[in-house]
PDB file of C-alpha atoms in Angstrom:
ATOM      1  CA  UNK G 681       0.000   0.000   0.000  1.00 57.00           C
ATOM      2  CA  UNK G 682       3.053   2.304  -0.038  1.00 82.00           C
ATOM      3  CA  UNK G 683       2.571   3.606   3.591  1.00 94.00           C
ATOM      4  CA  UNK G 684       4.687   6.425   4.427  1.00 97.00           C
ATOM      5  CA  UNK G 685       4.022   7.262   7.656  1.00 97.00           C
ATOM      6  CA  UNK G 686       1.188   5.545  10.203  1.00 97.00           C
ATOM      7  CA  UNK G 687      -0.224   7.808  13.417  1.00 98.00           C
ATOM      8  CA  UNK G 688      -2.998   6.504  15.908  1.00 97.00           C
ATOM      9  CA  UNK G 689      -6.022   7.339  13.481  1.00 98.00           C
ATOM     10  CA  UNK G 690      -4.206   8.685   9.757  1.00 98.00           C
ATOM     11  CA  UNK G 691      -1.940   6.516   7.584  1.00 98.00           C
ATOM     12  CA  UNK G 692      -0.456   8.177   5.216  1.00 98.00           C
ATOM     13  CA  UNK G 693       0.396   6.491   1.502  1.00 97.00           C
ATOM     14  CA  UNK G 694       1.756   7.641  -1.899  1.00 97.00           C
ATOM     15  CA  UNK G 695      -0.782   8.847  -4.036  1.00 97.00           C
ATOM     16  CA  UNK G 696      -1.663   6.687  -7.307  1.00 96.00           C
ATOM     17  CA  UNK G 697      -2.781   7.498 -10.591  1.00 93.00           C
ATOM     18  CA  UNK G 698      -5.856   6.078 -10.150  1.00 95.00           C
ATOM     19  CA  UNK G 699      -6.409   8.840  -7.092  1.00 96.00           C
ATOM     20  CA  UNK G 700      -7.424  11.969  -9.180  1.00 96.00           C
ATOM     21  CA  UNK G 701     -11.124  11.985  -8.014  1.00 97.00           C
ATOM     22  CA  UNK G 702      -9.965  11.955  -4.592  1.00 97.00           C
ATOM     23  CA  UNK G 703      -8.089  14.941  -5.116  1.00 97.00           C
ATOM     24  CA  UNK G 704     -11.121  17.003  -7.730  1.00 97.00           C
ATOM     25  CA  UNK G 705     -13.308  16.064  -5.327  1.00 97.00           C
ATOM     26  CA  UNK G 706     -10.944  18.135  -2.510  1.00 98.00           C
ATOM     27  CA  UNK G 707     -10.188  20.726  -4.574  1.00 97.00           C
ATOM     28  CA  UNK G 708     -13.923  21.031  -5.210  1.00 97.00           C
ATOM     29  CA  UNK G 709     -15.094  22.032  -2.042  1.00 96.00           C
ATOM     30  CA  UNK G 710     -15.240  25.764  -1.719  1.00 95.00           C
ATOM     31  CA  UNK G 711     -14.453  26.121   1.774  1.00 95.00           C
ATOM     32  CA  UNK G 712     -11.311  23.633   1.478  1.00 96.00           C
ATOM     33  CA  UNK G 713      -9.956  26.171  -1.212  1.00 95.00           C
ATOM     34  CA  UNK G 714     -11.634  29.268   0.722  1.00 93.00           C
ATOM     35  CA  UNK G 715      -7.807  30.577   1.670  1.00 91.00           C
ATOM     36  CA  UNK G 716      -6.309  29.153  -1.251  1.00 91.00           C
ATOM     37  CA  UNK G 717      -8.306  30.325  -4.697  1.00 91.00           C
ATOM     38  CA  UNK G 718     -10.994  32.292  -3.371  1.00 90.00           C
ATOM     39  CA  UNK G 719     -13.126  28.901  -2.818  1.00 92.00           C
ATOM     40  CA  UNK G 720     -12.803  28.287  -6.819  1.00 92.00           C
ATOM     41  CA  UNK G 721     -12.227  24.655  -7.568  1.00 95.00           C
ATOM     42  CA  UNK G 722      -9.164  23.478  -9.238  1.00 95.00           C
ATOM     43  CA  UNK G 723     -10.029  22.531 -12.871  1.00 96.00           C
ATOM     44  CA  UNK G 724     -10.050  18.464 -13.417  1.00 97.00           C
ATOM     45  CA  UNK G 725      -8.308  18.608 -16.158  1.00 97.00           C
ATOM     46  CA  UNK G 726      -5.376  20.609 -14.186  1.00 96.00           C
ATOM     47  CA  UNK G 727      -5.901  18.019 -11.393  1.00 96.00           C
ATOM     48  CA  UNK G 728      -5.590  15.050 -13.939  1.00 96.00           C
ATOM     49  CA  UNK G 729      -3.027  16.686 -16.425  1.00 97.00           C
ATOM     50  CA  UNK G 730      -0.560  18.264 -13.958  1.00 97.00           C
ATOM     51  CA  UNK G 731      -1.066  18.365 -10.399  1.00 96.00           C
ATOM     52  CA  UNK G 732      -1.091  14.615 -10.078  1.00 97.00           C
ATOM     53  CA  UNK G 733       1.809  13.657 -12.151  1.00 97.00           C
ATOM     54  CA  UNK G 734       4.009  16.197 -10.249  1.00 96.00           C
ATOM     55  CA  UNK G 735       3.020  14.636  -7.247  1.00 96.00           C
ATOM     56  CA  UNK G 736       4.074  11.458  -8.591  1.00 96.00           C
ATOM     57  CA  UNK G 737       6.641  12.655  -9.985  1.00 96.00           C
ATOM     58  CA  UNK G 738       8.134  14.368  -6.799  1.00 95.00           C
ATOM     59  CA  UNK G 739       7.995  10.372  -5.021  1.00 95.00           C
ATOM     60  CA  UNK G 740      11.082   9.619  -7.751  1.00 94.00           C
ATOM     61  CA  UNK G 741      12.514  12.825  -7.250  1.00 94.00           C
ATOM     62  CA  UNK G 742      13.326  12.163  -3.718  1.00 95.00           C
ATOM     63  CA  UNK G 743      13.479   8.810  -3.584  1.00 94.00           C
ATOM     64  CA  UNK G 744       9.858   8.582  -1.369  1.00 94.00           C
ATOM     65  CA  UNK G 745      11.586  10.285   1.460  1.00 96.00           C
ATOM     66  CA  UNK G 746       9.598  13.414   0.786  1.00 97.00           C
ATOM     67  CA  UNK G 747       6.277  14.232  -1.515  1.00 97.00           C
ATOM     68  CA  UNK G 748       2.477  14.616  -1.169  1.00 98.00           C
ATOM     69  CA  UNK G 749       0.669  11.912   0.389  1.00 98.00           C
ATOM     70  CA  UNK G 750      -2.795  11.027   0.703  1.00 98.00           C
ATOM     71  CA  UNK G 751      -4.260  10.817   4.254  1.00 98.00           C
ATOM     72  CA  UNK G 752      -6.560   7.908   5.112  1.00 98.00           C
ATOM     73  CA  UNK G 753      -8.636   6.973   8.547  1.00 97.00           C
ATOM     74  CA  UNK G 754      -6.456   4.002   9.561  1.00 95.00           C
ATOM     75  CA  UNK G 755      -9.833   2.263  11.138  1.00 95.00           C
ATOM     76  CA  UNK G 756     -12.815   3.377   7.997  1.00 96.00           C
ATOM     77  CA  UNK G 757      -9.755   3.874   5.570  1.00 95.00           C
ATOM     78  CA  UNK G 758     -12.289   6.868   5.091  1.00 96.00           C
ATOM     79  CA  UNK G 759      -9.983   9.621   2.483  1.00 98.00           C
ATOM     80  CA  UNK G 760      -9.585  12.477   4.158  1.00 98.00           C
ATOM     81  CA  UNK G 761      -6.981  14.703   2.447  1.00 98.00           C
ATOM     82  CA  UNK G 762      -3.685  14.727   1.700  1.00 98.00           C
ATOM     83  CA  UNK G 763      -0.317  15.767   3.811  1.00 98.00           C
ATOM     84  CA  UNK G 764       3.077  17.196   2.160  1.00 98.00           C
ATOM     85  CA  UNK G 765       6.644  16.827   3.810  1.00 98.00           C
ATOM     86  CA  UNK G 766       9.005  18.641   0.918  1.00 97.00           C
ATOM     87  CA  UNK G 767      11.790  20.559  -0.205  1.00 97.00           C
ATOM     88  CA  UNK G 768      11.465  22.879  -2.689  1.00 93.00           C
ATOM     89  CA  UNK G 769      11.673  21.588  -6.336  1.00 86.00           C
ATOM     90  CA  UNK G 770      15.563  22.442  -6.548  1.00 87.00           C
ATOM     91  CA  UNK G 771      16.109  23.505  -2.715  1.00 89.00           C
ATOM     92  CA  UNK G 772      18.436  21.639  -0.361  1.00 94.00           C
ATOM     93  CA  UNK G 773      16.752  18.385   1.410  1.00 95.00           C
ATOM     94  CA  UNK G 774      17.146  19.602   5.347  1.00 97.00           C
ATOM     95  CA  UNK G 775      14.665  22.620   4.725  1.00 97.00           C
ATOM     96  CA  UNK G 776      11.199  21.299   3.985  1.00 98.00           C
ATOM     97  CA  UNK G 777       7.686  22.586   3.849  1.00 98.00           C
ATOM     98  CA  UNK G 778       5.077  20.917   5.851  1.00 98.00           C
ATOM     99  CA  UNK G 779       1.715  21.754   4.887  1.00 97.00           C
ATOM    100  CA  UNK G 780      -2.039  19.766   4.878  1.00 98.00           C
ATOM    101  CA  UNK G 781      -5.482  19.922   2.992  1.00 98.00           C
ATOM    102  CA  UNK G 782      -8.084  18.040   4.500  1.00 98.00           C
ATOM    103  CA  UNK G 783     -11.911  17.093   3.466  1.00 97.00           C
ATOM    104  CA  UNK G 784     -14.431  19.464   5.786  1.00 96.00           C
ATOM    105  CA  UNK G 785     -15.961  16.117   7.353  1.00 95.00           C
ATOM    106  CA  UNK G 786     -12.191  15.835   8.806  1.00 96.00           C
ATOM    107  CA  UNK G 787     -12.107  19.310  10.381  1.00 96.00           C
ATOM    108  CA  UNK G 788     -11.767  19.848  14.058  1.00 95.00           C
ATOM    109  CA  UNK G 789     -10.935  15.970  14.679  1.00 96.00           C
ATOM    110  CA  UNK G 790      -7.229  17.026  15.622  1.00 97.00           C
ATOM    111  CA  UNK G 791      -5.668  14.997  12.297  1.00 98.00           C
ATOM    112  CA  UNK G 792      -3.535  17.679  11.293  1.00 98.00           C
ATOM    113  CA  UNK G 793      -2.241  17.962  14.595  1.00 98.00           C
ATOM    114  CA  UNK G 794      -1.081  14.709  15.013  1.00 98.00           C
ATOM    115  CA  UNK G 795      -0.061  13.795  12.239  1.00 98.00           C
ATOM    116  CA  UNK G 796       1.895  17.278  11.332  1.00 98.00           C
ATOM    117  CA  UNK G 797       3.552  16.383  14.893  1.00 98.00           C
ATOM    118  CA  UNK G 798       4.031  12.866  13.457  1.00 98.00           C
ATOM    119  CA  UNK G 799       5.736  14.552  10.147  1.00 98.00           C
ATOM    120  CA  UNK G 800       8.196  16.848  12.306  1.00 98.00           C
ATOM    121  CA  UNK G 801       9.279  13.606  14.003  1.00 98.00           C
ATOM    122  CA  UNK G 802      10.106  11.784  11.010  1.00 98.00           C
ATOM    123  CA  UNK G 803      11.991  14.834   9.272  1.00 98.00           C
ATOM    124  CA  UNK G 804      14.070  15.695  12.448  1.00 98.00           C
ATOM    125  CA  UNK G 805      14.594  12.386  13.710  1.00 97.00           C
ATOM    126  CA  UNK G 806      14.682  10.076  10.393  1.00 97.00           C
ATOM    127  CA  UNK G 807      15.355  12.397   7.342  1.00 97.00           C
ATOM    128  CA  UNK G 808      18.058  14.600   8.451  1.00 96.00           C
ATOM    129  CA  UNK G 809      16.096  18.096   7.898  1.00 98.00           C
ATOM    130  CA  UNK G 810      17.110  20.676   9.809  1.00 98.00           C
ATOM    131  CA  UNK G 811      14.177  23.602   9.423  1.00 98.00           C
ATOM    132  CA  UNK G 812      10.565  23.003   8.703  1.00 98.00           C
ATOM    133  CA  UNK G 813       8.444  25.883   7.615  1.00 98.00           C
ATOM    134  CA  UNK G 814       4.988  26.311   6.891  1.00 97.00           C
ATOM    135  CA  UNK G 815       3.106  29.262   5.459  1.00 96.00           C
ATOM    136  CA  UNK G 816      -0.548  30.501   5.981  1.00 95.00           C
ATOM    137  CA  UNK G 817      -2.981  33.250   5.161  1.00 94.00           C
ATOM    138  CA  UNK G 818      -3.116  35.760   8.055  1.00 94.00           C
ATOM    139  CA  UNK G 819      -7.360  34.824   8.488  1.00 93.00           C
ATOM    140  CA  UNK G 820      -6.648  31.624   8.388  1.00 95.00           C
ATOM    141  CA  UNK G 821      -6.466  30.771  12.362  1.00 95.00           C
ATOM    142  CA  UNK G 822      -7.144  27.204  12.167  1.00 95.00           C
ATOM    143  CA  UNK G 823      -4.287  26.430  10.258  1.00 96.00           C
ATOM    144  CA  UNK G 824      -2.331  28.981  12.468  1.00 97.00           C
ATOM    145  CA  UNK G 825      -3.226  27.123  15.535  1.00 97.00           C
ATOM    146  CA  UNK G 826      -2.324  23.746  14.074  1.00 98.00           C
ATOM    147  CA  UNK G 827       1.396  25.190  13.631  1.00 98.00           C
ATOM    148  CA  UNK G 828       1.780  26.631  16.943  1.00 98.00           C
ATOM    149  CA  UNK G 829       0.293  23.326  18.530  1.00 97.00           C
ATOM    150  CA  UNK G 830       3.001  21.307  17.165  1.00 98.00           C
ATOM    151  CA  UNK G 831       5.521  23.711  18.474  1.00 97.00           C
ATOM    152  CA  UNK G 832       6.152  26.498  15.178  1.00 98.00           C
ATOM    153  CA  UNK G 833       6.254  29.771  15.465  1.00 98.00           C
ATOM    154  CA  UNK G 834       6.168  32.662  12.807  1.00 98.00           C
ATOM    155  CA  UNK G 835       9.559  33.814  11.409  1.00 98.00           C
ATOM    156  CA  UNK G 836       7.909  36.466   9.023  1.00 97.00           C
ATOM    157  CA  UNK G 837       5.142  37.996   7.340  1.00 97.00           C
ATOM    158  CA  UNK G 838       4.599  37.541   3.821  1.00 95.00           C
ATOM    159  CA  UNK G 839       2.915  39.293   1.112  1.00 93.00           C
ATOM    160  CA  UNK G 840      -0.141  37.795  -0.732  1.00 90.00           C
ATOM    161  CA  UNK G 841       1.122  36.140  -4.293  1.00 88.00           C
ATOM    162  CA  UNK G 842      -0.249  37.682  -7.202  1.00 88.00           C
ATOM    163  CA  UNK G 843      -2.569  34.569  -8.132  1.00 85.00           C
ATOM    164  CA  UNK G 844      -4.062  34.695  -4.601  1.00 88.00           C
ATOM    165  CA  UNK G 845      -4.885  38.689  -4.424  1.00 86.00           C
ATOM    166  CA  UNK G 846      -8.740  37.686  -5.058  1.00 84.00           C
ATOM    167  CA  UNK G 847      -8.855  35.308  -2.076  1.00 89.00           C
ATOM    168  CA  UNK G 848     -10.311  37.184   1.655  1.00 89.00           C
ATOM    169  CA  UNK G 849      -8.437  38.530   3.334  1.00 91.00           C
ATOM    170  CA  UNK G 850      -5.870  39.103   0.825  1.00 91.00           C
ATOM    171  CA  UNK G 851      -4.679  42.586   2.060  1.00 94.00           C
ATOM    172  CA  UNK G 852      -3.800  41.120   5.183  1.00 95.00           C
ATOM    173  CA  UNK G 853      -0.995  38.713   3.662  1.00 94.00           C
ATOM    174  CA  UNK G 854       0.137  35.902   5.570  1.00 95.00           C
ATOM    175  CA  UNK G 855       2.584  34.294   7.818  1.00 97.00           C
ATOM    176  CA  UNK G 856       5.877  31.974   7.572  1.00 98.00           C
ATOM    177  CA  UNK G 857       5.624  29.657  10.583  1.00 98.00           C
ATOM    178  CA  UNK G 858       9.259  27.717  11.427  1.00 98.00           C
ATOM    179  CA  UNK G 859      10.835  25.445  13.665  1.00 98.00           C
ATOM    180  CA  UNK G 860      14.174  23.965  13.199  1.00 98.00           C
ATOM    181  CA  UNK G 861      15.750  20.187  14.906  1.00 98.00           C
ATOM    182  CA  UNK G 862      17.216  22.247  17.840  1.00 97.00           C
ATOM    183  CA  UNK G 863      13.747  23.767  18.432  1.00 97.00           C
ATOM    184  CA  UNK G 864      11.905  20.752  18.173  1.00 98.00           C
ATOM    185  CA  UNK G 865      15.015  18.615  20.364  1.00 96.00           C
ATOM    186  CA  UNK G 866      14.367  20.603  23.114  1.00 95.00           C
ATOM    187  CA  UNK G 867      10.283  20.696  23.142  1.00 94.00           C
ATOM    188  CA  UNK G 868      10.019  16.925  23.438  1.00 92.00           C
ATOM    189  CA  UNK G 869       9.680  15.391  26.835  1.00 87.00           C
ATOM    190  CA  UNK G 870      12.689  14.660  28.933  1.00 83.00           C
ATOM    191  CA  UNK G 871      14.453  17.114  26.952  1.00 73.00           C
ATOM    192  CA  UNK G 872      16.917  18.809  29.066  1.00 61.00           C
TER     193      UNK G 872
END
């Protein structure tokens, strides 16, 4: 099944070809994409044609220590969103984004929580990264609060991109949430 990482509740697996209705069907929902596009839907066709085979892709690129991965409810096996751990395209492999979109029935359950907690854990402790940054929208608290729960804190404001100026809230900008292996070292219990 190409499990990549298992919590108590998510397991997390590569994404397959035959996925790309999982992933319209996310993109779909308008309040999934509400900080994102403005709550428009990505296209199928862009879903099908590129998103999909960069995620693919991006499993060969690094060798399936980073990527996208679709999330799963280890006891229904229920879909409910993906998680990425990643570098950037050419970037170095010890400073990774970390960054989640889940289905609305999945909200509020605490999933991205533990299993962005789970992610840091692997990166600091298996994968040799040594930062792990995040970015968010400046409205968008829940995601906010997930960062800061698992121990991040902002390192800068950012400016809205210019495909993202119709979204609300887009005067406001956003907010580049960090934490690097030292950080996260001396947060976990019995830490000194």
């Amino acid at each position: 099944m190409d499990t990549y990482l298992q919590t108590d509740r998510v397991t997390l697996r590569r994404f397959r070809a035959e996925d790309a209705d999982l992933l319209v069907e996310l993109d779909s929902d308008p309040e999934v994409m509400r900080y994102l596009s403005g709550g428009a839907p990505t296209a199928p066709e862009v879903v099908r044609d590129q998103v999909l085979p960069s995620l693919l892709v991006g499993y060969e690129r690094w060798a399936g220590a980073f990527g996208v991965f679709a999330a799963y409810e280890s006891a229904s096996d229920a879909f409910v969103g993906w998680f990425c751990l990643r570098p950037q395209r050419e970037g170095p492999l010890d400073e990774v984004e970390l960054g989640y979109r889940l289905r609305r029935a999945a909200w509020g359950s605490g999933y991205a929580t533990e299993v962005c907690a789970a992610l840091l854990a692997r990166a600091f402790t298996e994968l040799d990264v040594r930062v792990v940054r995040g970015e968010t929208m400046a409205l968008n608290r829940a995601s906010q609060r997930v960062m800061e729960k698992v121990g991040m804190a902002v390192t800068r404001t950012l400016g809205t991109p210019e495909d993202m100026l119709a979204v609300e809230g887009a005067e406001l900008g956003g907010y580049r949430y960090e934490i690097t292996r030292d950080q996260w070292e001396q947060q976990q219990p019995g830490s000194a």
